[in-house]
Coordinates of C-alpha atoms in Angstrom, one line a residue:
Chain A
M1 CA -121.2 56.3 -13.4
N2 CA -123.8 58.4 -12.2
D3 CA -125.0 55.3 -10.4
F4 CA -121.5 55.8 -8.2
F5 CA -122.2 59.4 -7.9
D6 CA -125.6 58.9 -6.8
S7 CA -125.1 56.2 -4.1
L8 CA -121.9 57.2 -3.1
D9 CA -123.1 57.7 1.4
C10 CA -120.2 57.5 3.5
P11 CA -120.2 53.5 4.3
R12 CA -119.5 53.4 0.1
F13 CA -116.8 56.2 0.4
E14 CA -114.9 54.3 3.1
E15 CA -115.1 51.3 0.7
Q16 CA -113.5 53.2 -1.8
A17 CA -111.1 55.3 0.0
S18 CA -108.0 53.2 -0.6
D19 CA -108.6 52.9 -3.9
F20 CA -109.3 56.5 -4.3
L21 CA -106.2 57.1 -2.9
E22 CA -104.2 54.6 -5.2
G23 CA -105.4 56.0 -7.7
R24 CA -107.6 53.0 -8.6
L25 CA -110.7 54.8 -9.7
P26 CA -112.3 56.1 -13.2
D27 CA -112.4 59.6 -13.3
A28 CA -115.4 60.1 -12.7
A29 CA -115.5 57.7 -9.7
A30 CA -112.9 59.8 -8.3
A31 CA -114.6 63.4 -8.8
A32 CA -117.4 62.1 -6.9
M33 CA -115.2 61.0 -4.0
R34 CA -113.5 64.6 -4.3
Q35 CA -117.1 66.1 -3.8
H36 CA -118.1 64.0 -1.4
A37 CA -115.1 64.6 0.8
R38 CA -115.5 68.3 0.3
Q39 CA -119.2 68.2 1.5
C40 CA -119.0 65.4 4.5
P41 CA -116.5 66.9 7.1
A42 CA -116.0 63.0 8.7
C43 CA -115.5 61.5 5.2
G44 CA -112.9 64.5 4.6
R45 CA -111.1 63.8 8.0
L46 CA -110.9 59.8 7.3
L47 CA -109.4 60.8 4.2
E48 CA -106.7 63.3 5.5
G49 CA -105.9 60.5 8.2
L50 CA -105.7 57.8 5.7
H51 CA -103.1 60.2 3.8
S52 CA -101.5 61.0 7.0
A53 CA -100.9 57.5 7.7
L54 CA -100.0 56.2 4.5
D55 CA -97.2 59.1 4.6
A56 CA -96.4 58.0 7.9
L57 CA -96.0 54.2 6.8
A58 CA -93.8 55.2 4.0
D59 CA -91.1 57.2 6.2
L60 CA -90.6 54.1 8.2
P61 CA -87.0 53.0 7.8
M62 CA -85.8 49.8 6.0
P63 CA -84.4 48.0 9.3
E64 CA -80.8 47.6 9.3
L65 CA -80.0 43.8 9.4
P66 CA -78.4 42.4 12.9
P67 CA -74.6 42.0 12.0
D68 CA -74.6 38.3 12.8
F69 CA -77.4 37.7 11.1
I70 CA -76.5 36.7 7.6
P71 CA -73.1 34.6 8.6
T72 CA -75.9 33.0 10.8
V73 CA -77.9 32.0 8.5
L74 CA -75.8 30.4 6.1
A75 CA -73.9 28.6 9.1
R76 CA -77.3 27.2 10.3
T77 CA -77.7 25.6 6.2
S78 CA -75.3 25.3 4.1
G79 CA -72.0 25.0 6.6
Q80 CA -70.4 28.3 4.9
R81 CA -69.5 30.8 8.1
Q82 CA -66.2 30.2 8.4
N83 CA -65.4 31.0 4.7
L84 CA -67.3 33.8 5.1
A85 CA -66.5 35.2 8.7
G86 CA -64.4 32.9 10.3
W87 CA -64.6 31.4 13.6
G88 CA -65.6 34.4 15.9
P89 CA -69.0 34.6 15.2
T90 CA -69.3 30.8 16.0
L91 CA -67.4 31.1 19.0
R92 CA -69.8 34.2 20.1
S93 CA -73.1 32.1 19.5
L94 CA -71.5 29.2 21.4
G95 CA -70.4 31.3 24.4
R96 CA -73.9 33.2 24.1
M97 CA -75.6 30.1 24.6
L98 CA -73.1 28.5 27.6
W99 CA -73.8 32.0 29.1
Q100 CA -77.4 31.3 29.7
P101 CA -78.4 30.3 33.5
R102 CA -80.5 27.7 32.3
F103 CA -77.9 26.0 30.4
A104 CA -75.3 26.6 33.7
M105 CA -78.0 24.8 35.8
G106 CA -78.3 22.1 33.4
L107 CA -74.8 21.1 33.3
A108 CA -74.4 21.2 37.0
L109 CA -77.4 19.1 37.4
A110 CA -76.1 16.6 35.3
W111 CA -72.7 16.7 37.0
F112 CA -74.0 16.7 40.4
S113 CA -76.1 13.3 38.9
L114 CA -73.2 11.5 37.6
A115 CA -71.1 12.0 40.3
L116 CA -73.6 10.4 42.7
L117 CA -74.2 7.2 40.3
L118 CA -70.6 7.0 40.2
N119 CA -70.5 7.3 44.2
V120 CA -73.2 4.9 44.5
S121 CA -71.9 2.4 42.4
G122 CA -68.5 2.4 43.7
T123 CA -67.0 3.5 40.9
H124 CA -63.4 5.2 40.5
L125 CA -62.5 7.0 37.4
N126 CA -58.7 6.7 38.9
R127 CA -58.8 3.0 38.8
I128 CA -60.5 2.4 35.7
H129 CA -57.8 0.9 33.0
A130 CA -57.5 0.5 29.3
A131 CA -58.8 -3.1 29.2
D132 CA -61.9 -2.2 31.2
L133 CA -63.3 -0.2 28.3
A134 CA -62.8 -3.6 26.1
P135 CA -66.8 -4.4 25.1
A136 CA -66.4 -7.8 26.0
R137 CA -65.4 -7.2 29.6
W138 CA -68.7 -4.8 30.4
P139 CA -70.9 -7.6 31.1
S140 CA -68.8 -9.3 33.5
L141 CA -67.8 -5.6 34.9
V142 CA -71.9 -4.2 35.2
S143 CA -72.5 -7.7 36.9
R144 CA -70.1 -7.6 39.2
T145 CA -71.0 -3.6 40.1
V146 CA -74.5 -5.0 40.4
R147 CA -73.9 -7.4 43.0
R148 CA -71.4 -5.0 45.2
V149 CA -74.4 -2.8 45.1
Y150 CA -76.6 -4.7 46.0
A151 CA -74.3 -6.8 48.6
R152 CA -73.7 -3.1 50.2
G153 CA -77.2 -2.3 50.3
V154 CA -78.2 -5.5 51.8
R155 CA -75.5 -4.8 54.6
Y156 CA -76.5 -1.5 55.3
Y157 CA -80.4 -2.7 55.7
N158 CA -79.0 -5.6 58.1
D159 CA -76.9 -3.6 60.0
L160 CA -79.6 -0.8 60.8
R161 CA -80.6 -0.9 64.9
V162 CA -84.0 -0.4 64.3
V163 CA -84.6 -3.2 61.9
Y164 CA -83.2 -5.0 64.9
E165 CA -85.3 -3.7 67.1
I166 CA -88.2 -3.8 65.4
Q167 CA -87.8 -7.9 64.8
A168 CA -87.0 -8.0 68.8
A169 CA -90.2 -6.3 69.3
L170 CA -92.2 -8.8 67.1
H171 CA -90.3 -11.8 68.7
A172 CA -91.3 -10.5 72.0
G173 CA -94.8 -9.9 71.1
S174 CA -95.5 -13.4 69.8
R175 CA -93.9 -15.1 72.7
Q176 CA -96.4 -13.4 74.9
S177 CA -99.0 -14.6 72.8
S178 CA -97.6 -17.9 71.8
P179 CA -98.4 -20.9 74.3
V180 CA -95.9 -21.5 76.8
P181 CA -94.9 -24.8 76.6
P182 CA -93.8 -26.9 79.3
A183 CA -91.8 -26.0 82.2
H184 CA -88.1 -28.0 81.8
P185 CA -87.8 -30.0 84.7
S186 CA -84.5 -28.9 85.1
G187 CA -86.1 -25.4 85.6
Q188 CA -83.8 -24.2 82.6
S189 CA -85.5 -21.8 79.9
Q190 CA -85.2 -24.0 76.8
R191 CA -85.1 -20.5 74.8
P192 CA -81.6 -18.7 75.6
P193 CA -82.0 -14.7 76.0
Y194 CA -81.0 -11.7 72.9
N195 CA -77.6 -10.6 73.7
W196 CA -76.7 -7.3 72.2
N197 CA -73.2 -7.2 70.4
P198 CA -71.9 -3.9 70.2
G199 CA -69.1 -4.9 68.3
T200 CA -71.1 -5.9 65.6
R201 CA -74.0 -4.3 66.3
T202 CA -76.2 -7.6 66.3
L203 CA -78.5 -9.3 68.5
A204 CA -77.9 -13.1 69.1
R205 CA -79.3 -15.6 71.1
T206 CA -76.9 -18.0 72.9
R207 CA -76.7 -21.3 72.0
P208 CA -76.3 -24.2 74.7
A209 CA -72.8 -25.7 73.1
V210 CA -74.4 -28.9 74.3
P211 CA -77.6 -29.7 74.6
P212 CA -78.9 -30.7 78.0
A213 CA -79.3 -34.3 78.0
S214 CA -82.8 -34.0 79.4
L215 CA -84.5 -32.1 76.5
T216 CA -87.2 -33.9 75.8
G217 CA -87.3 -34.9 71.8
W218 CA -90.2 -32.3 71.5
S219 CA -88.0 -29.0 72.5
L220 CA -85.1 -30.2 70.6
A221 CA -87.8 -30.4 67.2
R222 CA -88.4 -27.1 68.2
I223 CA -85.1 -25.5 68.6
E224 CA -83.9 -26.7 65.0
T225 CA -86.8 -25.7 63.2
E226 CA -87.4 -22.4 64.7
P227 CA -86.6 -20.0 62.0
D228 CA -85.1 -17.2 63.9
W229 CA -83.0 -19.4 66.2
K230 CA -81.1 -20.8 63.2
G231 CA -81.2 -17.5 61.1
R232 CA -79.3 -15.3 64.2
C233 CA -77.3 -18.2 65.9
V234 CA -75.6 -20.3 63.0
Chain B
M1 CA -103.8 70.4 5.5
N2 CA -107.9 70.3 5.3
A3 CA -110.3 68.0 3.6
A4 CA -110.3 70.0 0.1
S5 CA -106.9 69.7 -0.3
I6 CA -106.5 66.1 0.5
A7 CA -109.5 65.6 -1.9
A8 CA -107.6 67.6 -4.7
R9 CA -104.2 66.0 -4.5
Q10 CA -103.4 63.8 -6.7
P11 CA -103.0 60.0 -6.3
L12 CA -99.9 58.4 -4.5
P13 CA -97.1 58.6 -6.3
A14 CA -95.1 55.8 -7.3
R15 CA -92.5 54.9 -4.8
T16 CA -88.6 54.8 -5.2
F17 CA -86.3 52.1 -3.9
T18 CA -83.3 50.9 -2.7
W19 CA -81.5 47.7 -3.9
L20 CA -82.0 46.2 -0.6
G21 CA -85.3 48.1 0.6
R22 CA -86.4 46.9 -2.7
P23 CA -90.4 45.3 -2.4
A24 CA -90.5 41.8 -4.0
A25 CA -93.0 43.3 -6.8
A26 CA -90.7 45.5 -8.1
F27 CA -87.9 42.8 -8.0
G28 CA -90.0 40.2 -9.6
K29 CA -90.9 42.5 -12.1
V30 CA -87.4 43.9 -12.8
A31 CA -85.3 41.0 -12.3
D32 CA -84.9 38.6 -14.8
K33 CA -86.7 35.5 -13.8
V34 CA -84.3 33.7 -15.7
E35 CA -81.5 34.5 -13.8
E36 CA -83.8 34.1 -10.5
R37 CA -84.6 30.4 -11.5
Q38 CA -80.8 30.0 -12.6
L39 CA -79.7 30.7 -8.9
V40 CA -82.2 28.3 -7.3
Q41 CA -80.9 25.8 -9.5
R42 CA -77.2 26.7 -8.8
C43 CA -78.1 26.5 -5.0
L44 CA -80.0 23.0 -5.6
G45 CA -77.3 22.0 -7.4
G46 CA -75.1 22.6 -4.0
E47 CA -73.4 26.1 -4.9
A48 CA -73.0 28.1 -1.5
R49 CA -72.8 31.1 -3.5
A50 CA -75.9 31.0 -4.8
W51 CA -78.1 30.3 -1.6
E52 CA -75.4 33.0 -0.2
E53 CA -77.1 35.3 -2.7
I54 CA -80.5 34.2 -2.6
V55 CA -79.9 35.0 1.8
R56 CA -78.4 38.2 0.7
R57 CA -80.9 39.3 -1.8
H58 CA -83.6 38.5 0.3
S59 CA -83.1 38.7 4.3
P60 CA -83.4 42.7 4.8
R61 CA -87.4 42.6 3.4
L62 CA -88.0 39.1 5.5
Y63 CA -86.4 40.7 8.4
Q64 CA -88.5 43.9 8.0
L65 CA -92.0 41.5 7.4
C66 CA -90.9 40.1 10.9
L67 CA -90.2 42.9 12.7
R68 CA -93.0 45.1 11.6
F69 CA -95.4 42.1 12.5
T70 CA -93.8 41.3 15.6
G71 CA -92.7 44.8 17.0
N72 CA -89.8 43.0 18.5
S73 CA -86.5 42.7 17.1
A74 CA -84.9 39.5 18.9
Q75 CA -88.0 37.7 18.2
A76 CA -88.0 39.0 14.3
E77 CA -84.4 38.1 14.2
D78 CA -85.1 34.5 15.1
L79 CA -87.8 34.3 13.2
A80 CA -86.7 35.6 9.9
Q81 CA -83.5 32.8 10.6
D82 CA -85.7 30.5 11.2
A83 CA -88.0 30.8 8.1
L84 CA -85.1 31.5 6.5
L85 CA -83.7 27.9 7.3
R86 CA -87.1 26.5 6.4
I87 CA -86.9 28.1 2.9
Y88 CA -83.5 26.5 2.8
R89 CA -85.2 22.6 3.2
A90 CA -88.0 23.7 1.3
L91 CA -86.5 24.9 -1.8
T92 CA -86.8 21.8 -3.6
S93 CA -90.5 22.6 -3.6
Y94 CA -90.1 25.7 -5.4
D95 CA -92.1 26.1 -8.6
P96 CA -91.0 29.3 -10.5
A97 CA -94.3 28.7 -12.3
Q98 CA -96.5 29.6 -9.7
G99 CA -94.8 33.0 -8.9
S100 CA -91.9 34.8 -8.4
L101 CA -89.1 33.2 -5.7
A102 CA -89.8 36.1 -3.3
T103 CA -93.8 35.8 -3.0
W104 CA -93.2 32.2 -2.2
M105 CA -90.3 32.9 0.2
T106 CA -92.8 35.6 1.9
A107 CA -95.4 33.4 1.9
L108 CA -93.5 30.7 3.9
T109 CA -92.1 33.7 6.2
R110 CA -95.9 34.4 6.8
N111 CA -96.7 31.2 7.6
L112 CA -94.1 30.8 10.4
L113 CA -95.2 34.7 11.5
I114 CA -98.9 33.0 12.0
D115 CA -97.7 30.2 13.8
H116 CA -95.6 31.9 16.0
Y117 CA -98.5 34.8 16.8
R118 CA -101.0 31.6 17.7
R119 CA -98.5 30.1 20.2
S120 CA -97.5 33.6 21.8
R121 CA -101.9 34.3 22.0
L122 CA -101.9 32.9 25.2
E123 CA -98.5 34.3 26.9
R124 CA -99.5 38.0 25.4
S125 CA -102.7 37.5 26.9
T126 CA -101.1 36.9 30.5
D127 CA -98.5 39.2 29.9
S128 CA -97.7 41.5 32.5
L129 CA -98.6 45.2 32.0
D130 CA -94.9 45.9 33.9
D131 CA -93.3 44.7 30.8
P132 CA -92.1 47.5 29.1
N133 CA -92.2 46.1 26.0
N134 CA -95.9 45.2 25.9
T135 CA -96.6 48.6 27.4
P136 CA -98.7 50.5 24.9
P137 CA -97.6 54.3 24.1
A138 CA -98.4 56.9 26.4
P139 CA -101.6 58.8 25.1
V140 CA -100.3 61.8 22.9
E141 CA -102.2 64.1 24.3
S142 CA -100.6 63.6 27.8
R143 CA -96.8 64.0 26.6
Q144 CA -94.7 67.3 26.8
R145 CA -94.8 69.1 23.3
Q146 CA -90.9 67.9 21.4
P147 CA -90.3 71.2 19.5
D148 CA -87.3 68.9 18.0
A149 CA -88.4 67.6 14.5
G150 CA -85.9 64.3 14.5
V151 CA -87.5 63.8 18.5
W152 CA -90.8 64.3 17.1
Q153 CA -90.0 61.8 13.7
R154 CA -88.5 59.2 16.1
E155 CA -91.8 58.8 18.2
L156 CA -93.8 59.0 15.4
R157 CA -92.5 55.7 13.6
D158 CA -92.5 54.1 17.3
E159 CA -96.4 55.1 17.2
V160 CA -97.1 53.6 13.8
Q161 CA -95.0 50.4 14.8
A162 CA -97.4 50.5 17.9
A163 CA -100.7 51.2 16.0
L164 CA -99.5 48.1 13.8
A165 CA -99.2 45.8 16.6
R166 CA -102.5 47.2 17.3
L167 CA -104.0 45.7 14.4
S168 CA -105.6 42.2 13.8
P169 CA -102.8 40.0 12.2
E170 CA -105.0 39.6 9.1
L171 CA -105.2 43.5 8.6
R172 CA -101.6 43.4 9.8
E173 CA -100.4 41.6 7.7
A174 CA -102.2 42.9 4.8
V175 CA -101.3 46.5 5.5
I176 CA -97.6 45.5 5.8
L177 CA -97.1 43.7 2.4
R178 CA -98.8 46.6 0.6
D179 CA -97.7 49.4 2.3
L180 CA -94.5 48.7 3.6
Q181 CA -93.6 45.8 1.2
D182 CA -94.9 46.7 -1.7
Y183 CA -96.7 43.6 -3.3
D184 CA -99.6 44.2 -5.7
Y185 CA -103.2 42.9 -4.9
K186 CA -102.5 39.6 -6.9
E187 CA -98.9 38.8 -4.8
I188 CA -100.7 39.4 -1.7
A189 CA -103.6 37.0 -2.7
A190 CA -101.3 34.8 -3.6
V191 CA -99.3 34.7 -0.5
L192 CA -102.0 34.7 1.7
R193 CA -103.9 32.4 0.1
I194 CA -107.5 34.7 -0.4
P195 CA -109.3 35.9 -2.9
E196 CA -108.3 39.5 -4.1
G197 CA -111.4 41.4 -3.4
T198 CA -110.8 39.7 0.4
V199 CA -107.6 41.3 0.1
K200 CA -108.5 44.9 -1.5
S201 CA -110.8 45.0 1.7
R202 CA -108.0 43.9 4.2
I203 CA -105.9 46.8 3.7
N204 CA -108.6 48.9 3.1
R205 CA -109.9 48.3 6.9
G206 CA -106.6 48.1 8.4
R207 CA -105.4 51.7 6.8
I208 CA -108.6 53.2 8.2
E209 CA -107.8 51.9 11.5
L210 CA -104.0 52.4 11.2
A211 CA -105.6 56.1 10.8
R212 CA -107.8 56.4 13.4
H213 CA -105.1 55.1 15.6
L214 CA -102.6 57.6 14.7
A215 CA -105.0 60.5 14.4
P216 CA -104.3 62.2 17.5
R217 CA -100.3 61.9 16.7
L218 CA -100.8 63.0 13.2
R219 CA -103.2 66.1 14.4
K220 CA -100.6 67.0 16.8
G221 CA -97.7 67.0 14.4
T222 CA -100.0 69.1 12.0
R223 CA -100.6 71.7 14.3
M224 CA -96.7 71.3 15.0
L225 CA -95.3 71.8 11.3

């Protein structure tokens, strides 16, 4: 034990401080610690601070559990909450969850997305009958809905004025760049002009009811095989 | 109180405990281990009352551990509940031969706390100092002296909690387990899965660091009293 006494410098004192405070050191070593604390002001202050800190820790009160703590734990584990505390805590926790702004925003976005999908697909909830809920009808319902949405999209696209204007500009460009066919002997143009129909918002060429008898075979073949001619006037 | 009087003091007396606040070590020593084992067996057998008894018996201690580690009551509540949920799911893996139920439960809770600490490390590093919950206590010297002993005690408790939060997680958990939950070194070594010598060193270093953080306040309190 003399070795301990002789080698008791400040770092060693610091290492043994907790053991000394807890009474874990043998008597001789504890006596050496006491003597060092009396002689060394820094180690004395360290010991004093340690004792005060441990007293302060011991004075910390045991925290009280939140009132819903145990019922919540039981509800999340064995599901015995109802037996212990009734529905009150369950409803309160549910209300707390629903009261979160994040949850409300998510709910609103989900509702908006659902309404948008139903609107686009043309589904009306008040027109759904009990027979529509039979699984055997689901494929046909889905197929019909898909076709309806597709047709509506195509119709909308075809009705766009800008589409016709772009097509007209393309045709005009292609007419200017294509070689001019030989003039008809009668002086009539072999390509009828585009006419704008404001009712249907379509551009159409007026096809002559009866091809002129003087048309040559070349011009007849061109009229019949020209794609835009067939697409617009038939 | 001077160094000589401190040095002349007797070692710390054994603490007395209330039932709910009784530390795990005392519980493990006093409670009948057979009863504890039977309680676990009844719980595993589907008896809800047994699980409720375990929850009621250990919740205050686990909540205290989480509260003193995080310093935030809301986080402590969530973490303690998550810990009990994890304990409930893992109860089949509890082996009484490896240690007391309290030690096993504390080890699981401690793992959860460390996971939470690692997850929130980045958040803490970017936390604004404007957040009042993260603002360290003002320097003691800058505060006005409060003559009311009750107010002083409350402030001291807040500062002890703040000083705990300033310790590294390794030192903090060791000090909490030893000085607030009264585990012995062997049990702490089992909870933290480190050698007893390391436990001893961490407890000593944690206490010294805590004392240095609290020194201005405690000196002021000594002058006041």
